[in-house]
Structure formats: C-alpha cells, structure tokens
XYZ file of C-alpha atoms in Angstrom:
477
model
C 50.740 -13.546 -10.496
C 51.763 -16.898 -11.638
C 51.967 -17.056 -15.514
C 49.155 -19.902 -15.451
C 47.324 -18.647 -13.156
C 47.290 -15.258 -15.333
C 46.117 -17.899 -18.188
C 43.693 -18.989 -16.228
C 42.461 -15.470 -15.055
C 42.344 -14.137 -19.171
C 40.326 -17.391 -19.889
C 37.962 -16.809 -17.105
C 37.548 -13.104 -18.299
C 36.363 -13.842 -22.151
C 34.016 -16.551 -20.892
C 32.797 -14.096 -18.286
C 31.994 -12.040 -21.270
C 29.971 -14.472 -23.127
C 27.667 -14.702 -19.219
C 28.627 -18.304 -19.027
C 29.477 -17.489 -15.024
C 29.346 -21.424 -14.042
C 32.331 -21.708 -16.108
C 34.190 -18.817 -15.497
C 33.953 -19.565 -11.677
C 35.218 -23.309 -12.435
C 38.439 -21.253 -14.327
C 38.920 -18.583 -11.514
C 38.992 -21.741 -8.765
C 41.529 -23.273 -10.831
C 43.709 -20.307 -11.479
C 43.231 -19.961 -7.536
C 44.489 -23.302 -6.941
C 47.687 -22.473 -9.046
C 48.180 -19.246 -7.316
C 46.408 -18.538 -3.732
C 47.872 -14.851 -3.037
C 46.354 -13.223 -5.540
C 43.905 -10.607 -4.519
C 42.178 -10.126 -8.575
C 41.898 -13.689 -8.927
C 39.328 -13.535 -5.497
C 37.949 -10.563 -6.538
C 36.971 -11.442 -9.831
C 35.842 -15.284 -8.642
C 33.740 -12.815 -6.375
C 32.144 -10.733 -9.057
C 31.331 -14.200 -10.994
C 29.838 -14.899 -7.565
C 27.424 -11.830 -7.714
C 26.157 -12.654 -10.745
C 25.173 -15.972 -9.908
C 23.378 -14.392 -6.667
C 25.761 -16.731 -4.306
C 26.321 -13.597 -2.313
C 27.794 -15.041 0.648
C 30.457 -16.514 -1.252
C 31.246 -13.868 -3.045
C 31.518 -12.282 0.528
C 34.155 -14.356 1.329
C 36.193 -14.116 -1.721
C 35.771 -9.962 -1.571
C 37.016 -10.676 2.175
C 40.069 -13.009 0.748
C 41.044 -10.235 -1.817
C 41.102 -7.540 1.372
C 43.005 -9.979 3.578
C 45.582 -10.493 0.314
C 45.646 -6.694 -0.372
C 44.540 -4.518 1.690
C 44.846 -1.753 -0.648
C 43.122 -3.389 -3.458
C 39.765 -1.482 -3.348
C 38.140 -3.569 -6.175
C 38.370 -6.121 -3.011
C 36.316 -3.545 -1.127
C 33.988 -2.910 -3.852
C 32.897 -6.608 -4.175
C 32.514 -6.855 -0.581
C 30.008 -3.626 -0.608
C 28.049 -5.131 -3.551
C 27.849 -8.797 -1.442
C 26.603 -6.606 1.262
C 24.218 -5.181 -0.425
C 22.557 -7.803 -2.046
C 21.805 -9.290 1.412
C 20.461 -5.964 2.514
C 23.787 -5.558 4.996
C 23.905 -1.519 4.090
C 25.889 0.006 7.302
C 28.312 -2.402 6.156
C 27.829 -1.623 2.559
C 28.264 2.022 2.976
C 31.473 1.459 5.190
C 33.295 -0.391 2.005
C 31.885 2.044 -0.186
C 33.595 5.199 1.744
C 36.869 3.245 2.417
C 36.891 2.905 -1.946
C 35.715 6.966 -1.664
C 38.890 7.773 -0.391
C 40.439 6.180 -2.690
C 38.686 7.232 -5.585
C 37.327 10.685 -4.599
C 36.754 11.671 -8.027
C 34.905 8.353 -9.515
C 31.380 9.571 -10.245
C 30.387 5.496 -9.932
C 31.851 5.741 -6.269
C 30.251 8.798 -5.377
C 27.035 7.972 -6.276
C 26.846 5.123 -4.897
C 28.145 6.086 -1.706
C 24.941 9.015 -1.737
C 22.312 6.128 -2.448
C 23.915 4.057 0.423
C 23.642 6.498 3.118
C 20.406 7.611 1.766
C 19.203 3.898 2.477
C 20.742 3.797 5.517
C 19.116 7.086 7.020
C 15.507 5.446 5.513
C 16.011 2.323 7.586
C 16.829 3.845 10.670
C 13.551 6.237 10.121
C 11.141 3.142 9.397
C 13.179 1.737 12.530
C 11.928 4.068 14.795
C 8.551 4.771 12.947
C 8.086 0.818 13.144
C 8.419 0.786 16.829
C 5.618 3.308 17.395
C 3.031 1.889 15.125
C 0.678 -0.597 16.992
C -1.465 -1.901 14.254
C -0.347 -2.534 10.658
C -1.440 -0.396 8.174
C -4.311 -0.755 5.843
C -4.125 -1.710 2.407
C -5.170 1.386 -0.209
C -8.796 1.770 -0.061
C -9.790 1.048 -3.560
C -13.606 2.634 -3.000
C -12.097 6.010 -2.628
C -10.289 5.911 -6.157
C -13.046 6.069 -9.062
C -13.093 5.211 -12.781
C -13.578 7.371 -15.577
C -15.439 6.470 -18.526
C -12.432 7.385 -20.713
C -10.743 4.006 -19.203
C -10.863 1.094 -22.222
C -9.195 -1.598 -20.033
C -11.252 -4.895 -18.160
C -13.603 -3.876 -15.517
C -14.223 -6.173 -12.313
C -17.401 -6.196 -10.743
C -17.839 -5.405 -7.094
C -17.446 -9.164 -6.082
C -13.718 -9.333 -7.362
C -13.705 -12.725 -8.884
C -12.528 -12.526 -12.503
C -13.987 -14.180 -15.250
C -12.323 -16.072 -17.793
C -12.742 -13.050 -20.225
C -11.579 -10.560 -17.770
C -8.114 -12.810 -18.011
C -8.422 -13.453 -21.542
C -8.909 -9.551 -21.346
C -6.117 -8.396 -19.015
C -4.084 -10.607 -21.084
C -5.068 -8.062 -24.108
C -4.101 -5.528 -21.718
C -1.091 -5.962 -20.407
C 0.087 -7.768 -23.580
C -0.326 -3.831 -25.575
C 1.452 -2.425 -22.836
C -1.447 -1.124 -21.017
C -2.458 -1.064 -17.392
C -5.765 -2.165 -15.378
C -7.082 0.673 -13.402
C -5.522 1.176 -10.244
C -9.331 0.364 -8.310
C -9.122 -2.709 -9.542
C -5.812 -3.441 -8.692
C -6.548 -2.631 -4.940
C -9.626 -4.016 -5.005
C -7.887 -7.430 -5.882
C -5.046 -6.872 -2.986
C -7.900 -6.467 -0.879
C -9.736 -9.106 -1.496
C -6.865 -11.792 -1.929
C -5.735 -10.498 1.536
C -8.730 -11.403 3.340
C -8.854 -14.976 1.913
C -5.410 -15.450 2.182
C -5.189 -14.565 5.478
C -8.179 -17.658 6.645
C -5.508 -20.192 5.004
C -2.969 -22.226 6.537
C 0.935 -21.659 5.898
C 0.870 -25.079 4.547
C -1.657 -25.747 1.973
C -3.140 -29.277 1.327
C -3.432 -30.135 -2.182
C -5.258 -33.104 -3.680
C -4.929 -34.377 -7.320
C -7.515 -36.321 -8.246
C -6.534 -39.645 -10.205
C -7.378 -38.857 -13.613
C -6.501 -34.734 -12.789
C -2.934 -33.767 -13.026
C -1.163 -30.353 -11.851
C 1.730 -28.410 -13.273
C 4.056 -26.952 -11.244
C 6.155 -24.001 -12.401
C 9.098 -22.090 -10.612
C 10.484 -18.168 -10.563
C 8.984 -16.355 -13.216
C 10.862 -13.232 -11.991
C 8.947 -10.322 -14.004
C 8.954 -12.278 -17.682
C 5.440 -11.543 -18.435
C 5.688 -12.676 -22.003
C 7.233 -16.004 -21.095
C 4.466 -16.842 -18.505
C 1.741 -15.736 -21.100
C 4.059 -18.755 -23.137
C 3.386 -21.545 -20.276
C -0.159 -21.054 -20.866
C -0.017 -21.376 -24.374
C 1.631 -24.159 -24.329
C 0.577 -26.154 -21.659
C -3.223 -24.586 -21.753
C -4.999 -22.001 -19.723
C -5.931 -22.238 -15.812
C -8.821 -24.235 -14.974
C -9.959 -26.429 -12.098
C -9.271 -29.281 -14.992
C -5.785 -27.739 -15.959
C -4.390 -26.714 -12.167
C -1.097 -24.573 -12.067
C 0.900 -24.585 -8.539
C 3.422 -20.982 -9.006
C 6.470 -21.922 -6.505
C 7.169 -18.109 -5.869
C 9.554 -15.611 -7.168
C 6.790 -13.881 -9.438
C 8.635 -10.456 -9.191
C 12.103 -8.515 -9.023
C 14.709 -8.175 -11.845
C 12.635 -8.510 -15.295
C 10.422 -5.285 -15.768
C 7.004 -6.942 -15.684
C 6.660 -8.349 -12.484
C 3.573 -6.082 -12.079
C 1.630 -7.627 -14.788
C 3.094 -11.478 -13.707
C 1.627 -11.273 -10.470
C -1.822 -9.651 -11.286
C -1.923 -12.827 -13.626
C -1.542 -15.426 -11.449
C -3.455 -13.864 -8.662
C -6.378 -12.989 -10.788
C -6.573 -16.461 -11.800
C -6.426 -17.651 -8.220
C -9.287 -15.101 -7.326
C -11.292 -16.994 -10.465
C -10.633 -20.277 -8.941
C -8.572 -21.355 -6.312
C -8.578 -24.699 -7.995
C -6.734 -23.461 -10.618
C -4.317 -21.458 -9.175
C -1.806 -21.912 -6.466
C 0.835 -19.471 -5.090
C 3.454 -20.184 -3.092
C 5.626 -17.506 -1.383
C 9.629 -16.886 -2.832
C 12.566 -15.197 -1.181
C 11.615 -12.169 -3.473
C 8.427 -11.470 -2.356
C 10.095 -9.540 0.460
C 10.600 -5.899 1.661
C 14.304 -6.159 0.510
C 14.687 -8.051 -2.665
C 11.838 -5.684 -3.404
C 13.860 -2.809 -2.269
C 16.646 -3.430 -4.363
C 15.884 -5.682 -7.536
C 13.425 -3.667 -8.886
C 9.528 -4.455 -7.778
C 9.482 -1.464 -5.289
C 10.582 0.779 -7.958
C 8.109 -0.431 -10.855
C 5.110 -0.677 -8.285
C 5.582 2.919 -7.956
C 6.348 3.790 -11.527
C 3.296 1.785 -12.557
C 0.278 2.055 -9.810
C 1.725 5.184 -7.433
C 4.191 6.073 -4.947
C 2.747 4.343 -1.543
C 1.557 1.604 -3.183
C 4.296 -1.103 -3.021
C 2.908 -1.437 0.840
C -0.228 -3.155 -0.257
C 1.414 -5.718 -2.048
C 4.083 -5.967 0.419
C 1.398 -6.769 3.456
C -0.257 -9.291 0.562
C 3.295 -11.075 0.025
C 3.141 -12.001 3.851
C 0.155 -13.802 3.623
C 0.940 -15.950 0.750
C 1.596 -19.891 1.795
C 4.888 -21.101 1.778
C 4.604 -25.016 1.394
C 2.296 -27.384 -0.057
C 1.466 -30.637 0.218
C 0.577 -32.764 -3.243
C -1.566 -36.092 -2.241
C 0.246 -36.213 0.727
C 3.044 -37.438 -1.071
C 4.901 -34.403 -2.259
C 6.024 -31.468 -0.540
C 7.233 -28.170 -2.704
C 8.123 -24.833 -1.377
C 10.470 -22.064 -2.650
C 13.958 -22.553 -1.204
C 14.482 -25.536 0.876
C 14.379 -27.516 4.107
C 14.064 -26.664 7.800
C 18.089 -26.359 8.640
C 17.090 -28.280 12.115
C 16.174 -31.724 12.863
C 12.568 -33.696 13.405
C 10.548 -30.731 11.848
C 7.164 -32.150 11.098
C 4.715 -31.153 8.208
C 2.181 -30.114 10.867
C 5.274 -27.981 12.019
C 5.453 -26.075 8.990
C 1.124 -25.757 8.843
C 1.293 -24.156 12.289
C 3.961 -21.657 11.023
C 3.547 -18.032 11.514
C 4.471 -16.905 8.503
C 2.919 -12.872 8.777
C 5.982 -11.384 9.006
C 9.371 -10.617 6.528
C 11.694 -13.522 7.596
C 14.711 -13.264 9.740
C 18.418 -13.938 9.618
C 17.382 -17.826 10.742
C 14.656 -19.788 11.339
C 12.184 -22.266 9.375
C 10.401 -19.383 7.657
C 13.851 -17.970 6.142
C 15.016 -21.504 5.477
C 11.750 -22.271 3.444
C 11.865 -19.031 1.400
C 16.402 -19.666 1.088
C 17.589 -23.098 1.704
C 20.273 -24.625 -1.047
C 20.349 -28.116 -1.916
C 24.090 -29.501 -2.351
C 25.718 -32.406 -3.501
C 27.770 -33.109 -0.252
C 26.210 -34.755 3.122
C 25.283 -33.116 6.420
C 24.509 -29.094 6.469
C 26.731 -26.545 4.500
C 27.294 -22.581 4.665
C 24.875 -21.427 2.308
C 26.399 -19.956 -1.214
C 23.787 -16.994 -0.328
C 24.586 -15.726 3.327
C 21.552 -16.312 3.879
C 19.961 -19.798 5.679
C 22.070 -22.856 4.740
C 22.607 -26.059 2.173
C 21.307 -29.474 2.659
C 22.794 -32.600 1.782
C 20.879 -35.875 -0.007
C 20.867 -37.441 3.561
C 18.610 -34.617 5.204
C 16.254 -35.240 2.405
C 16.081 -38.526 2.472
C 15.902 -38.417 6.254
C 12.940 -35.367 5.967
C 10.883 -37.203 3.831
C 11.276 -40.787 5.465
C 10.150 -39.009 8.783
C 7.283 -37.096 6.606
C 6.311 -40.019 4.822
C 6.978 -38.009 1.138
C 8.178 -39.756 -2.145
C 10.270 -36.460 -2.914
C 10.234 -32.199 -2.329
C 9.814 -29.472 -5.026
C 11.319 -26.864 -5.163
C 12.911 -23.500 -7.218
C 14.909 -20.705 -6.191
C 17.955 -21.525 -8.721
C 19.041 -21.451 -12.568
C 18.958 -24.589 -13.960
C 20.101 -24.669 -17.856
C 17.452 -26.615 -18.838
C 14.768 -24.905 -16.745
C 15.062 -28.370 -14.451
C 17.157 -30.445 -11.982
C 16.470 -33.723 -10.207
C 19.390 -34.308 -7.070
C 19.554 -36.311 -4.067
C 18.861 -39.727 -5.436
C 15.714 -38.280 -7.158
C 14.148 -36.933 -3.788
C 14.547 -33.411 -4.446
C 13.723 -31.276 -7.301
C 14.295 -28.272 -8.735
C 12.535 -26.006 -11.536
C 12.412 -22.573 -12.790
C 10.489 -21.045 -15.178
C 12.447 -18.166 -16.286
C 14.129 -19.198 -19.884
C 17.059 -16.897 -20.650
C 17.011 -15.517 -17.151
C 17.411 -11.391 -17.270
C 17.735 -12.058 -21.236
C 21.733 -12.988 -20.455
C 21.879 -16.425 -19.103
C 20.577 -18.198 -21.847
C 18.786 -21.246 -20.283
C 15.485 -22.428 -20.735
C 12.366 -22.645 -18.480
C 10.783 -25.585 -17.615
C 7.498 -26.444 -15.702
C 6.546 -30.553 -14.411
C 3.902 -32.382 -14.982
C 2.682 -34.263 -11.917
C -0.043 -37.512 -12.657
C -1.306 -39.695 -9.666
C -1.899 -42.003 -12.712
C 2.155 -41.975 -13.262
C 1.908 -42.281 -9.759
C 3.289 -39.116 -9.155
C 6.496 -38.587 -10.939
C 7.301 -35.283 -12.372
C 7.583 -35.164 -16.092
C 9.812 -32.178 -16.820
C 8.698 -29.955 -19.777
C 11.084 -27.692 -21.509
C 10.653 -24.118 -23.611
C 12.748 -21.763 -24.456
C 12.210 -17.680 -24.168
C 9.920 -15.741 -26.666
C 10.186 -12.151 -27.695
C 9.265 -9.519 -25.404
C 8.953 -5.481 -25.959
C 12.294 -3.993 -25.555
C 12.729 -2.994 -22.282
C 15.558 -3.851 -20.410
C 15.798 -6.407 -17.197
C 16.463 -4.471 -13.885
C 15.199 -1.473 -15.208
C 13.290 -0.396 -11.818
C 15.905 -1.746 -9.663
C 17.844 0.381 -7.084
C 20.984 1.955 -8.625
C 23.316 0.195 -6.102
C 22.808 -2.828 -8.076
C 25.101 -2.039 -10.918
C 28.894 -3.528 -10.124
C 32.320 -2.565 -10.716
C 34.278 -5.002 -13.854
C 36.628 -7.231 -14.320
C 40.342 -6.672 -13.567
C-alpha cells in the first residue's frame, strides 16, 4: 500500500474508534483515491459502510476488495454482512462458507455460518408453508388468556380505549421495568387492527389555525428518550397532536414498550396520535435487528406475528393541510405519481425489491440531480429536482421525512423542500447525535421549527441486545 494511503488508512482506523463513521469514510475515500488496488482500504470503507446502514455500498466496496484480492476473506466477510442486512441470506451463507474454508477453526465463522443456514432452511419452510395458506392468520385471541389478581400493572376495560391515567400508568410501568399483561397487549393489536384496517394508506391531516402538530422521526426502541419528547414538548392531546414518522422498533431494547406508547395513545385519541409506517416495521428488519427477538423474550414465542400483521396496516403517508406531505423514506422513484396515487395504495403486504410501497418505506434524498443507486440496496436516491418537480405537480410547499442520522436530530435539503428528522439522540448509545422533533403552525404558515434534545439516562441494557447473532461484524484491518 502506498505510504499515504497507509496514513490515511491508520487515521481512518482511530476515528473509526471514536464511532465518528462520516469521517472515517471521508478518510478511507481519500486514502482510496491515493491508492485504488488496495483490497483493506475497500474493505474497511465497507465496514464504515455497515455501520452507517448504507448496505448497498458497502456491497460494492466488499465486491471491490474481492475483485482486488480474491483471497482476502475479510472482503468476503463484508460482503456476507451487506448481504445480510438486506435479508440476501443464500448469498450470505455462500460468503460465509467460502471464509469457512478459510478459517475452519474461527468459532466467529462457524457460528455464523450455523445461524445462516439455519435462516436459510426457515425461509424456504415459511416458503412453502406460505404458499398453502389461503387466509392470513389471526391475531392471538386475547379472551382466551386471563388475568390474575396477583397482576399490579394498568388494566383496560373491555372497550380498549385508554385513558389518560392508564398512559400516565403504563408510563409507571414500563418506566420500573415492568410489563402490561399480555391480554391487554392483544387486546390492543386487536383492536388497532380493525380500525386501522377502515383507513386509507394516505391519511389526511388538518391543523387547525391556532392548533399546531409535532412531528417526530425513528425512535428505534429508546423508550426513555420518547418518555423525554413528552416531557418536554407536553403530553398527547387532541390540543398537543404528535405525527410518529415510523421506525418505532429494532436495535435499542425497548421497542416493545415505544410502540405500546404511541399506539395506546392513538387508541385514546386518534387526534392525538399519528403513526406512520418505517422500513423497520417489517418481517426482516424485525428478523434481524432485534424486535422479533424481544417480542418473544417479552410477550411469548408466536407472538411477533400479531404485531407483524398490525405493522401492515399502519399508513404510510400523510398529508398536513394539504400542504405538506411526510412519510418514512422518500419519493415514488417513477414519474407523475399523484397523491391520490399513493391513497389508493395497497399497502397490506411486506414491500418488495421495487415499487412505490418500498420506495416510501426506503427512498434517500441526495444532493446531486436526477435518480441515484441507493446507498442502501434497497429503492433509490432522489435529487432536489424530483422534489421540486413532485411537489409542483402535488401542489405541496415541502415533504417530511426520517429514515437517517442527522447530528443534530434535523436536516433541511433540496432548496428547503425536503426535510429530514429523527428522534433518536445518541443513536444505539454510540453515535452521539441528538434528536430532534418540528414544530409545524398554520399561523407560521407552516414552516417547521426544528427542536433539539439530547439523550437522557436509560437502565443499563445494551442496544441490539435481542437482535439476531449474524449482526455482529468482523474489525478493522
């Protein structure tokens, strides 16, 4: 390697260490750009890749280090981890036996070979157990499970909608480290499902002029930091509205106890509450990043179904006054798609490799014009001329959405027509940036107001904790 680049490479590798990946990737491209044959400098841009969930790029650069090397088996390592993050496991498994050859004696290796063909023999059985089912399953019947007096948590009555002390309650709850009975917990899938189910994909949404609404993006399992946002910016109410733009689960260890918030306010009021659907409340995030694997740690083994059939019917866009259009990811990767488009949407299904459902739940904003290769692998990136373009067609002042770490919990791009927050501060407690939530006003006529907060202390129990195994990666070289 060239003896900058290898400067380059060593710089990259302490700032790495500190989990500033932005900047290590910036030092790894320009160690690259000094010297182009080397197969670590690839597959170490690749790992920073990973950990910045740009998966397909980090597909790439594994792919790079392999063309460079092909006996470099780091190379193959990153290529099985890109895999797997975007649920590719044949593929996966194939990179994982080619390093098993290799390495026939690294426990790491071995075990995650097992765990890959395990998943890959599971998929091929729901495969052929999917094709023989006619109707979908139905959620847990919550009037078969009973409570016994020796439960101390909040009870719900037999019509389901919680009162403000049953949150102020389940608050108490969850906040001790407790649970709410598992009845209860059906009895709210069930419910939600059937009201869900009546609404549109695309929810209208009107702010009345001295009303405002906050809009908030991934929460990703960081209980204590949502019970923050309602400290400081007040709890749900018809009078205090809260919009949730997805991504309430997966990869911090109380996703659980995030999403029974926000949809037991939403069964309290709809008013107050609004859900939109994120990339990660899907079979596979679930699957791998960790809300499979606490669902059945925390409520039972077949339970992750239930909420997995209650993800599907959650909305995926809204529409603010007419004016303002958020969903999770980003916009339709084809031409002349109309809001009414979107409201007509079949969205009772896990979303594809393509399509407007995947690119709603996916899509990238970037800086360039035109369409680009998504960082992901998944759906594409849009350029400040197809959001200009969307909204002129739409008739919108700007979109909303999440689905990325901003370091200050914020972003406005594209000229101001396209925004992005999330509302996970010190994202898996490693990233160090803060949340943010925006204020929206028809008496500022409509411009977003970004708020700021940092994280607060939360019990110590690690992020990823229920995730799948697989998830752990190979180091640095």
């Amino acid at each position: 390697m060239d003896p900058a680049a290898e400067e380059l490479k060593n710089q990259a590798n302490d700032v790495f260490k500190t989990k500033d990946y932005e900047r290590a990737l910036e030092l790894y491209s320009k160690a690259i750009e000094v010297d182009g044959t080397s197969a670590v400098l690839y597959s170490n841009r690749s790992f920073a890749y990973l950990k910045t969930e740009s998966f397909g790029a980090a597909l790439e650069d594994a792919g790079k280090a392999i063309e460079l090397d092909p006996k470099y088996t780091k190379g193959y390592y990153r290529r099985a981890s890109a895999n797997m993050a975007m649920g590719q496991f044949s593929k996966a498994l194939k990179d994982y036996e080619s390093v098993f050859k290799v390495k026939p004696k690294d426990p790491d290796v071995r075990k995650k070979v097992q765990e890959c063909r395990k998943i890959v023999k599971q998929r091929a059985f729901e495969r052929a157990i999917a094709s023989e089912e006619k109707e979908e399953a139905p959620l847990t019947n919550y009037e078969n499970i009973t409570v016994s007096d020796s439960y101390k948590g909040p009870r719900l009555d037999e019509n389901c909608q919680p009162t403000v002390e049953f949150m102020e309650q389940l608050e108490t709850t969850f906040k001790a480290q407790k649970e709410l009975h598992k009845r209860y917990i059906f009895h709210m899938l069930t419910i939600a499902l059937e009201k869900f189910r009546k609404l549109p994909t695309m929810i209208d949404i009107s702010v009345p002029n001295d009303g405002k609404l906050t809009v908030c993006g991934d929460t990703h399992g960081q209980y204590y930091d949502l019970c923050n946002i309602f400290k400081l910016n007040g709890q749900p109410s018809a009078e205090n509205p809260y919009l949730f733009n997805g991504d309430f689960v997966d990869r911090g260890s109380w996703g659980l106890e995030v999403f029974l918030t926000l949809l037991g306010w939403w069964l309290h009021d709809p008013k107050c509450m609004y859900l939109t659907r994120g990339n990660h409340e899907t079979k596979n995030m679930n699957e791998l990043y960790g809300f499979e694997g606490e669902v059945k740690h925390k409520v039972g083994p077949n339970a992750f179904r239930s909420f997995q059939t209650l993800f599907q019917s959650l909305p995926v866009a809204y529409l603010i006054n007419k004016r303002v259009l958020v969903m999770h990811g980003g916009l339709p990767m084809v031409d002349n798609i109309a809001l009414d488009d979107i409201r007509k949407l079949d969205r009772f299904m896990e979303p594809g490799e393509g399509g407007t459902l995947t690119d709603l739940l996916w899509a990238d904003p970037q800086d360039a014009p035109g369409r680009g290769t998504s960082k992901r692998g998944t759906s594409a990136q849009f350029g400040p001329d197809i959001t200009a373009e969307f909204c002129k067609q739409n008739g919108l002042d700007y979109i909303i959405r999440s689905h990325e770490v901003k370091e200050k919990g914020w972003e406005s791009a594209h000229g101001g027509k396209c925004w992005t927050i999330f509302s996970a501060p010190n994202y898996c407690d490693q990233r160090g940036n803060d949340g943010a939530y925006l204020t929206i006003r028809p008496d500022n006529n409509l411009v977003p107001i970004p708020n700021e907060f940092k994280a607060v202390e939360h019990p110590p129990c690690q992020p990823m904790m229920y995730a799948n195994p697989m998830m752990r990666m190979a180091g640095l070289a």
